[in-house]
CSV table of C-alpha atoms in Angstrom, one decimal:
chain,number,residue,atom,x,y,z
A,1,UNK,CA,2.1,8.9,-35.4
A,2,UNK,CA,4.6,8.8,-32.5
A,3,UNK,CA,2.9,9.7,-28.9
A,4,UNK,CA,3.8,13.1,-27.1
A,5,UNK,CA,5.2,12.8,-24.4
A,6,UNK,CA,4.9,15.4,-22.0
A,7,UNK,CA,7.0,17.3,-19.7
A,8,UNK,CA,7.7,15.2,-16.3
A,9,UNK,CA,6.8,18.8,-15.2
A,10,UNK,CA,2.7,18.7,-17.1
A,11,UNK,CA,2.6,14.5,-16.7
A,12,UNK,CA,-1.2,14.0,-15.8
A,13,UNK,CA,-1.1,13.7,-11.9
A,14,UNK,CA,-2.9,10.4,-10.9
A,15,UNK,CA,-2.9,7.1,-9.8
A,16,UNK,CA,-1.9,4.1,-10.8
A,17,UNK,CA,-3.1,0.9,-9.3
A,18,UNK,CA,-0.9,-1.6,-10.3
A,19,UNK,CA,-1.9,-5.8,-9.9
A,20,UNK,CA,1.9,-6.3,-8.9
A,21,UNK,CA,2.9,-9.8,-10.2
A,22,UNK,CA,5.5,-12.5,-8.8
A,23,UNK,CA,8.8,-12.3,-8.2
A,24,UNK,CA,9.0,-8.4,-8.9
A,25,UNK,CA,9.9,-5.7,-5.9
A,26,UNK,CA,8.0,-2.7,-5.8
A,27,UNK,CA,10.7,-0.1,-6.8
A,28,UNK,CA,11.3,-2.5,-10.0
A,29,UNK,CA,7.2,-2.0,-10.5
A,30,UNK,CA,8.0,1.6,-10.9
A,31,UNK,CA,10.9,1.5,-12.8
A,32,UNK,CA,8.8,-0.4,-15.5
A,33,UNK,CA,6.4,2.0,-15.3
A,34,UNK,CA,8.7,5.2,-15.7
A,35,UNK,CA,10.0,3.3,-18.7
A,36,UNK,CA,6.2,2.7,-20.5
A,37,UNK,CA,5.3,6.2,-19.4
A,38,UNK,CA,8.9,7.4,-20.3
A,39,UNK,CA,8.8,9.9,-17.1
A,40,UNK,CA,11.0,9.8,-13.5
A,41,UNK,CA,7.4,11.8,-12.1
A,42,UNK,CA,6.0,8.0,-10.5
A,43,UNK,CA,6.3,6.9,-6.9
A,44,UNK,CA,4.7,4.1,-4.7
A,45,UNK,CA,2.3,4.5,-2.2
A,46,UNK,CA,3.3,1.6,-0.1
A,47,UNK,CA,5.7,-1.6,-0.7
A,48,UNK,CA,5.0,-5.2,-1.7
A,49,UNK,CA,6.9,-7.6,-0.8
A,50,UNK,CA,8.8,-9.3,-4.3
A,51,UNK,CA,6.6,-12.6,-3.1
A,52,UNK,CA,3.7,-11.0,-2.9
A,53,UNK,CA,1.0,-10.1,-5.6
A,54,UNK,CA,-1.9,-7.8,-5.6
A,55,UNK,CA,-2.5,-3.9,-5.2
A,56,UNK,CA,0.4,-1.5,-5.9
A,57,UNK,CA,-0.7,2.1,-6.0
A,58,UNK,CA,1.5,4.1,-7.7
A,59,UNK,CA,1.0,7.9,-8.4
A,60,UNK,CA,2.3,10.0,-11.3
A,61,UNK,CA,3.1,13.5,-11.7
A,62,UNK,CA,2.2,16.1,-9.0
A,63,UNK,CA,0.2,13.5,-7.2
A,64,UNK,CA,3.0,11.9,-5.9
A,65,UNK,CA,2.7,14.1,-2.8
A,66,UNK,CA,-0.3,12.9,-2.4
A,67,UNK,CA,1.3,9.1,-1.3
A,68,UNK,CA,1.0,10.4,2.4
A,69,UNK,CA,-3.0,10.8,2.6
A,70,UNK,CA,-3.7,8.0,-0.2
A,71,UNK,CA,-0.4,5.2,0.8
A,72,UNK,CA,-1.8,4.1,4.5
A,73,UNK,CA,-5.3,3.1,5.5
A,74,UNK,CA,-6.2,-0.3,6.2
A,75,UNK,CA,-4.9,-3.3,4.0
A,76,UNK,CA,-6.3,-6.7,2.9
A,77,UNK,CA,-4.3,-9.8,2.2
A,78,UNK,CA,-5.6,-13.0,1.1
A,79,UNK,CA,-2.7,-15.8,1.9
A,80,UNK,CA,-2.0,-19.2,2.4
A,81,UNK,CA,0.0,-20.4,5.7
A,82,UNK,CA,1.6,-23.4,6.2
A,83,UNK,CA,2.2,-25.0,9.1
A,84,UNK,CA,4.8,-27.7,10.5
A,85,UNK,CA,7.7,-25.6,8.4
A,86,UNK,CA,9.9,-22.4,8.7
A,87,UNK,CA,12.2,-20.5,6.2
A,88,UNK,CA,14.9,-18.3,6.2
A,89,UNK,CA,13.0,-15.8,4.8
A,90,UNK,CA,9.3,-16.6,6.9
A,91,UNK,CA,7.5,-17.4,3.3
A,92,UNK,CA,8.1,-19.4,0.2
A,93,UNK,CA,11.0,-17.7,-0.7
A,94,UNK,CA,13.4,-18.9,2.1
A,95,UNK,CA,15.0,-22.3,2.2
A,96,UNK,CA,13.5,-24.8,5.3
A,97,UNK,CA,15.3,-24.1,8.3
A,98,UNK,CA,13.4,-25.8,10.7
A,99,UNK,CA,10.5,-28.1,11.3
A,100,UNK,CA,7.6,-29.2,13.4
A,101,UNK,CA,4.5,-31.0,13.8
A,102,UNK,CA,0.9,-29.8,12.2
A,103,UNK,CA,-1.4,-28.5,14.6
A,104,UNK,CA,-4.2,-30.8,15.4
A,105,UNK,CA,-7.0,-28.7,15.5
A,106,UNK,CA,-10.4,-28.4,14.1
A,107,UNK,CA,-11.8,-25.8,11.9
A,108,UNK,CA,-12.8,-24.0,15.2
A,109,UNK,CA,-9.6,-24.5,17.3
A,110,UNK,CA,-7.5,-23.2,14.5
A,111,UNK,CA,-10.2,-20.1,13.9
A,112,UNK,CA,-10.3,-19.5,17.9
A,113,UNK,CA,-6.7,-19.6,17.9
A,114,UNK,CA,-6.5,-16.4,15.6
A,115,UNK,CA,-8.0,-14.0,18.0
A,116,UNK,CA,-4.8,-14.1,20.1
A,117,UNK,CA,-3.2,-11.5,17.1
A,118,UNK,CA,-6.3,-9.1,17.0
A,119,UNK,CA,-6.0,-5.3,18.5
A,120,UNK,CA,-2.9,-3.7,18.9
A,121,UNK,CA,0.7,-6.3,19.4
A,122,UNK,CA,3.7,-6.3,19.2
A,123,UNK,CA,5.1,-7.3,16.2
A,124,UNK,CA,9.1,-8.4,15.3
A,125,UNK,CA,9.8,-7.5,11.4
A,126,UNK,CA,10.8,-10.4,9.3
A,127,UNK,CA,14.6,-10.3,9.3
A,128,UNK,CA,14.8,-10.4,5.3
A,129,UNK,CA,12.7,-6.8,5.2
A,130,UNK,CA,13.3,-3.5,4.4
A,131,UNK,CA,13.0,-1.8,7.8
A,132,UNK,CA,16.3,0.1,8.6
A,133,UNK,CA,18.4,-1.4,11.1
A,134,UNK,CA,21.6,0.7,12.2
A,135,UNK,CA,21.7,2.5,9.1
A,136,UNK,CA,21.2,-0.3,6.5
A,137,UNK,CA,17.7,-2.3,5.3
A,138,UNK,CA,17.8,-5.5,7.5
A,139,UNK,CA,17.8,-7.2,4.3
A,140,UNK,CA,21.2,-6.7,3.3
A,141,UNK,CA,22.6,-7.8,6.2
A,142,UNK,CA,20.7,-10.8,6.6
A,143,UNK,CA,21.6,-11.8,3.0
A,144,UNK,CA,25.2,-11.5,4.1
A,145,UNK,CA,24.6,-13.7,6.2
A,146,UNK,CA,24.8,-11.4,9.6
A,147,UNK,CA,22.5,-11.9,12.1
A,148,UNK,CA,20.2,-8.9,12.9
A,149,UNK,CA,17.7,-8.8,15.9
A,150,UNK,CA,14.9,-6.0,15.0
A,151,UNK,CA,13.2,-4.3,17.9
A,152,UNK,CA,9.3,-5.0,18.0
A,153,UNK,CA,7.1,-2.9,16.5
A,154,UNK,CA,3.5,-2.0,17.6
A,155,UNK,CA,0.8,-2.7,14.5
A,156,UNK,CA,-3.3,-2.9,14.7
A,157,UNK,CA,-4.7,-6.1,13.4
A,158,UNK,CA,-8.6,-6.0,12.4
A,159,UNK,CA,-9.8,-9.3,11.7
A,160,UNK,CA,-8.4,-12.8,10.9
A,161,UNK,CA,-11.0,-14.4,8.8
A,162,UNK,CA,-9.9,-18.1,8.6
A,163,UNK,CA,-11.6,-19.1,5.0
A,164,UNK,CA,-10.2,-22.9,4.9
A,165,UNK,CA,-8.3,-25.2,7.1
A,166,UNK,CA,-6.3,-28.3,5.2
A,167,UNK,CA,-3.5,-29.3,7.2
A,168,UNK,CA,-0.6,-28.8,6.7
A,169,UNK,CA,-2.4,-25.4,5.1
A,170,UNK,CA,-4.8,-22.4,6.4
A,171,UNK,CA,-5.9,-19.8,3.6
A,172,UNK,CA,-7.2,-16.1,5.5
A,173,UNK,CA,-8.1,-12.8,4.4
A,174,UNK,CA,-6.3,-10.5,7.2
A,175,UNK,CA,-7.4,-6.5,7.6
A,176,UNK,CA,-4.9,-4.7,9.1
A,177,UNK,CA,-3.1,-1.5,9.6
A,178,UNK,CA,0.5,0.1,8.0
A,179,UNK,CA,2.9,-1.9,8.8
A,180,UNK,CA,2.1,-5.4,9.4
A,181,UNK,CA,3.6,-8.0,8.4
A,182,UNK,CA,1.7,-11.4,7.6
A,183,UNK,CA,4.4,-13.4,7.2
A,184,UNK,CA,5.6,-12.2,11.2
A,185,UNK,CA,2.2,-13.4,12.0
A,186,UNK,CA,2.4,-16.6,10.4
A,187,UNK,CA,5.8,-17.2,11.8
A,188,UNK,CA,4.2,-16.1,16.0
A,189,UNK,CA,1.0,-18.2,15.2
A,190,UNK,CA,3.2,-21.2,14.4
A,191,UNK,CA,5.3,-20.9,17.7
A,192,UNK,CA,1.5,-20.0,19.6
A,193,UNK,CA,0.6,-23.5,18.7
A,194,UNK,CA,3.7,-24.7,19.4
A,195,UNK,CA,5.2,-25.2,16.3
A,196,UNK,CA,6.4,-23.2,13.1
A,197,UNK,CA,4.4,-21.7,10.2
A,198,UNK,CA,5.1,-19.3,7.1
A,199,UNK,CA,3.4,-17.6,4.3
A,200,UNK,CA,3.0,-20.0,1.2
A,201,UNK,CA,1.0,-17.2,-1.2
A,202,UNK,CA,0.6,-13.6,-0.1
A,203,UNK,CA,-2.2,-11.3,-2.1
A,204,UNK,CA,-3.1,-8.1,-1.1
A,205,UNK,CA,-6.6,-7.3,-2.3
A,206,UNK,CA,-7.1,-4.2,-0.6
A,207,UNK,CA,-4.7,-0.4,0.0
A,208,UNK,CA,-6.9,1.9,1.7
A,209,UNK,CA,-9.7,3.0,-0.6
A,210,UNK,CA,-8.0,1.2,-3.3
A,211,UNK,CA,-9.4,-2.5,-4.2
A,212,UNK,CA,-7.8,-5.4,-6.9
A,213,UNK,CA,-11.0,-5.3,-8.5
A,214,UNK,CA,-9.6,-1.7,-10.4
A,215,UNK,CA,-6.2,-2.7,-10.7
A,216,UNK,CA,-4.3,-3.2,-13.9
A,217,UNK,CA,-1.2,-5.4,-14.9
A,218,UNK,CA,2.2,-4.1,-16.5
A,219,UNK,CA,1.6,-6.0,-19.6
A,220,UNK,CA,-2.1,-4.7,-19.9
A,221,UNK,CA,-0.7,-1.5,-19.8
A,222,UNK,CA,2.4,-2.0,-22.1
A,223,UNK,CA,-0.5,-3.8,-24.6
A,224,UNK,CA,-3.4,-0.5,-24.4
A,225,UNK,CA,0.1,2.1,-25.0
A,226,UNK,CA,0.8,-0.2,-27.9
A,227,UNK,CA,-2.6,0.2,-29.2
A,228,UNK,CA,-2.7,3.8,-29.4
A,229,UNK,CA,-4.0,5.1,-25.7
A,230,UNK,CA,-2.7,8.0,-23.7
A,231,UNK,CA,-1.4,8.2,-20.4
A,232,UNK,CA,-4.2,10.0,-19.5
A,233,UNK,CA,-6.1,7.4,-20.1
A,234,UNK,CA,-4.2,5.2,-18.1
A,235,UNK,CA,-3.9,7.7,-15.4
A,236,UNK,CA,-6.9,8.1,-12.9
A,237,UNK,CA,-7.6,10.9,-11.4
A,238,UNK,CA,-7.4,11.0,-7.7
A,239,UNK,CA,-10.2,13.1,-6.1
A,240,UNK,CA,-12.6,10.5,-5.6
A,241,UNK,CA,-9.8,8.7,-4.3
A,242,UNK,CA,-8.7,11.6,-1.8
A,243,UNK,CA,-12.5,12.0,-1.0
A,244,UNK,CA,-12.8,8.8,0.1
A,245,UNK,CA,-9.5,8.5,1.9
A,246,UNK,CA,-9.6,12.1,3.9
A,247,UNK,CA,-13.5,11.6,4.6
A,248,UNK,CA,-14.4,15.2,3.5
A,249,UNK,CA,-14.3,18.0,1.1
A,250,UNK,CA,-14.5,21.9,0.2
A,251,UNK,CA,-15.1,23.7,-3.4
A,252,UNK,CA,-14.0,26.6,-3.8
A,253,UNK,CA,-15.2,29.8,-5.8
A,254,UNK,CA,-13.3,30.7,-9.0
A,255,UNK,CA,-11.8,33.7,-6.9
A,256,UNK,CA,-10.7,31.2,-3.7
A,257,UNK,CA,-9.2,29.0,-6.4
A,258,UNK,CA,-6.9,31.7,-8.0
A,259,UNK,CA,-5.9,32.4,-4.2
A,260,UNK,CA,-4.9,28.4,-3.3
A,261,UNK,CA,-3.4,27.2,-6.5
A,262,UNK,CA,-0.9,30.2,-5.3
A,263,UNK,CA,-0.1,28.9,-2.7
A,264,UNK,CA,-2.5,31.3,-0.5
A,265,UNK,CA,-5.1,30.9,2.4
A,266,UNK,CA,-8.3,30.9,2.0
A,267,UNK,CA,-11.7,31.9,4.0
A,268,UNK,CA,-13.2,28.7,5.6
A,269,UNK,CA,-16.5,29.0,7.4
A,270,UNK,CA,-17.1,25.5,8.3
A,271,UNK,CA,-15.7,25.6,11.7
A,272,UNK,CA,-14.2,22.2,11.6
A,273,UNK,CA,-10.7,22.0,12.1
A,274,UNK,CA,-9.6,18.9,9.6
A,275,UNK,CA,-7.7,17.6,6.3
A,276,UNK,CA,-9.9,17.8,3.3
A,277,UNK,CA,-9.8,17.7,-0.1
A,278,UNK,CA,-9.9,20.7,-2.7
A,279,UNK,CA,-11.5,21.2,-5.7
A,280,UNK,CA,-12.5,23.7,-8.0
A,281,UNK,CA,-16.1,25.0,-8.9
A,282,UNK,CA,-16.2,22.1,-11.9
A,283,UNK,CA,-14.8,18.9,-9.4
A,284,UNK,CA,-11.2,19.2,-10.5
A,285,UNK,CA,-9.3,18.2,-7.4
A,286,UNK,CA,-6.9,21.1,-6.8
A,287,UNK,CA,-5.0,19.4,-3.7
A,288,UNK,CA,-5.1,19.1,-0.1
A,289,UNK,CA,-6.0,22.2,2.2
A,290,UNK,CA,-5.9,22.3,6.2
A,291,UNK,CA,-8.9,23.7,8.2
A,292,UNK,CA,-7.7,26.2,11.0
A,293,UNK,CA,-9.1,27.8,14.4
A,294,UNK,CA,-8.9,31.3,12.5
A,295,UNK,CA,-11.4,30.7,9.7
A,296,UNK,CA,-9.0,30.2,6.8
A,297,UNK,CA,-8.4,27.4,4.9
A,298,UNK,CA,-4.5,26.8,4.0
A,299,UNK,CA,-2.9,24.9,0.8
A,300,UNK,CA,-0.7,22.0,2.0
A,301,UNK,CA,-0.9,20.2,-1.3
A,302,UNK,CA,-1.4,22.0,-4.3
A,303,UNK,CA,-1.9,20.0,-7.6
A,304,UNK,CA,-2.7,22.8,-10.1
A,305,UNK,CA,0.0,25.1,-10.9
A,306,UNK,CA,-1.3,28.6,-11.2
């Protein structure tokens, strides 16, 4: 028997969390997606870069306009930088352009020398990126062969946790905030030790509450849709997520509930003044509701229709 497919209007609302493989953008990751699930209703919650692999999350029906509470929060790569080399491009992906000589430093020295990109810097995109320059993605015009000099742009880095140290080669895992780019920080802690550096392999194993241990590939998905399952079951459902990610939550009354799935305020007694997550009486999430100095509780993402 042929699936159903529901409306784009009544497709489950979830996530997705995508193990994004090689060579693959992240808009193409969701155009795959909307073909297996045969609905437009998918967006990403953040991009990869096409030499990158790891988490993608991607959310599906109404829970797309939940990408701005679940898409940020801190990241963690796992990636391999080498040293002595640069590219075009600042990773694999870009021809040689210019080279120098392999730090000589120990274990420690190389470790030590990591702590000069912790806290908030300033950071100067990759020229082959997708931050808007003038109008266009700095991308394009790079691949035209234009120059283009991006403005620097302040990001938070955690930690630098320096896991092996093989010259030419140094594998880290790197926490840090939205939008930072490792392969800009491979490329200014090549020229802080006096040389050149880029990003050999890049994995992200970590997107806000979302972790690679729960992510799934395209084929796995394309193989379990063959096999008879739903998109439900492929779709997970995003409170815990949202519980997580916004740090607290309200349940409402079945009256209360009738009131914010239309879009109407409700009484809040908790004198905080925060973002939280909504559910109903039985833990279905019913969206994203703002605490305010009068008492009430308003709907600013509603994921059940009335």
């Amino acid at each position: 028997m042929a699936r159903r497919k529901p409306s784009d209007s009544a497709f489950p609302a979830g996530v997705v969390l995508i193990d994004k493989p090689l060579g693959i953008t992240s808009h193409g990751v969701v155009s795959k997606l909307r073909k297996l699930f045969d609905t437009r209703r998918i967006g990403h919650g953040g991009t990869l870069d096409p030499a990158a692999t790891g988490v993608l999350v991607l959310f599906t029906g109404r829970a797309t306009r939940l990408a701005p509470y679940l898409g940020g929060g801190a990241k963690v790569y796992l990636t391999t930088i080498r040293f002595g080399e640069a590219t075009t491009t600042d990773d694999a992906e870009g021809d040689i352009c210019a080279t120098g000589s392999v730090p000589n430093q120990t274990y420690a020295g190389i470790s030590a020398s990591a702590e000069r990109f912790l806290g908030y810097i300033d950071q100067i995109p990759p020229a082959v990126s997708a931050v808007h320059h003038e109008g266009e993605r700095a991308y394009r015009i790079a691949r035209r062969g234009d120059s283009v000099e991006l403005k620097p742009r302040r990001v938070h880095i955690d930690a630098i946790d320096v896991l092996e140290w093989n010259p030419p080669d140094l594998v880290a895992r790197v926490t840090c905030g939205t939008g930072t780019y490792i392969r800009s920080l491979a490329r200014d802690w090549g020229e802080h030790l006096g040389t050149h550096a880029h990003v050999r392999t890049l994995r992200r194993e970590r997107s806000g509450v979302f972790r690679i241990e729960d992510a799934i590939t395209l084929d796995e998905i394309a193989d379990r849709l063959q096999s008879g399952a739903s998109y439900r079951e492929l779709v997970t459902d995003p409170g815990a997520a949202l519980v997580e990610a916004l740090g607290d939550q309200t349940v409402l009354n079945p009256d209360d509930t009738k009131r914010f799935v239309c879009g109407n305020d409700v009484r809040d007694d908790s004198g905080e003044l925060d973002t939280v997550a909504v559910l109903d009486a039985s833990g279905t999430l019913l969206g994203v509701g703002e605490r305010r100095s009068d008492g009430s509780l308003a709907p600013v993402v509603v994921l059940s229709a009335p």
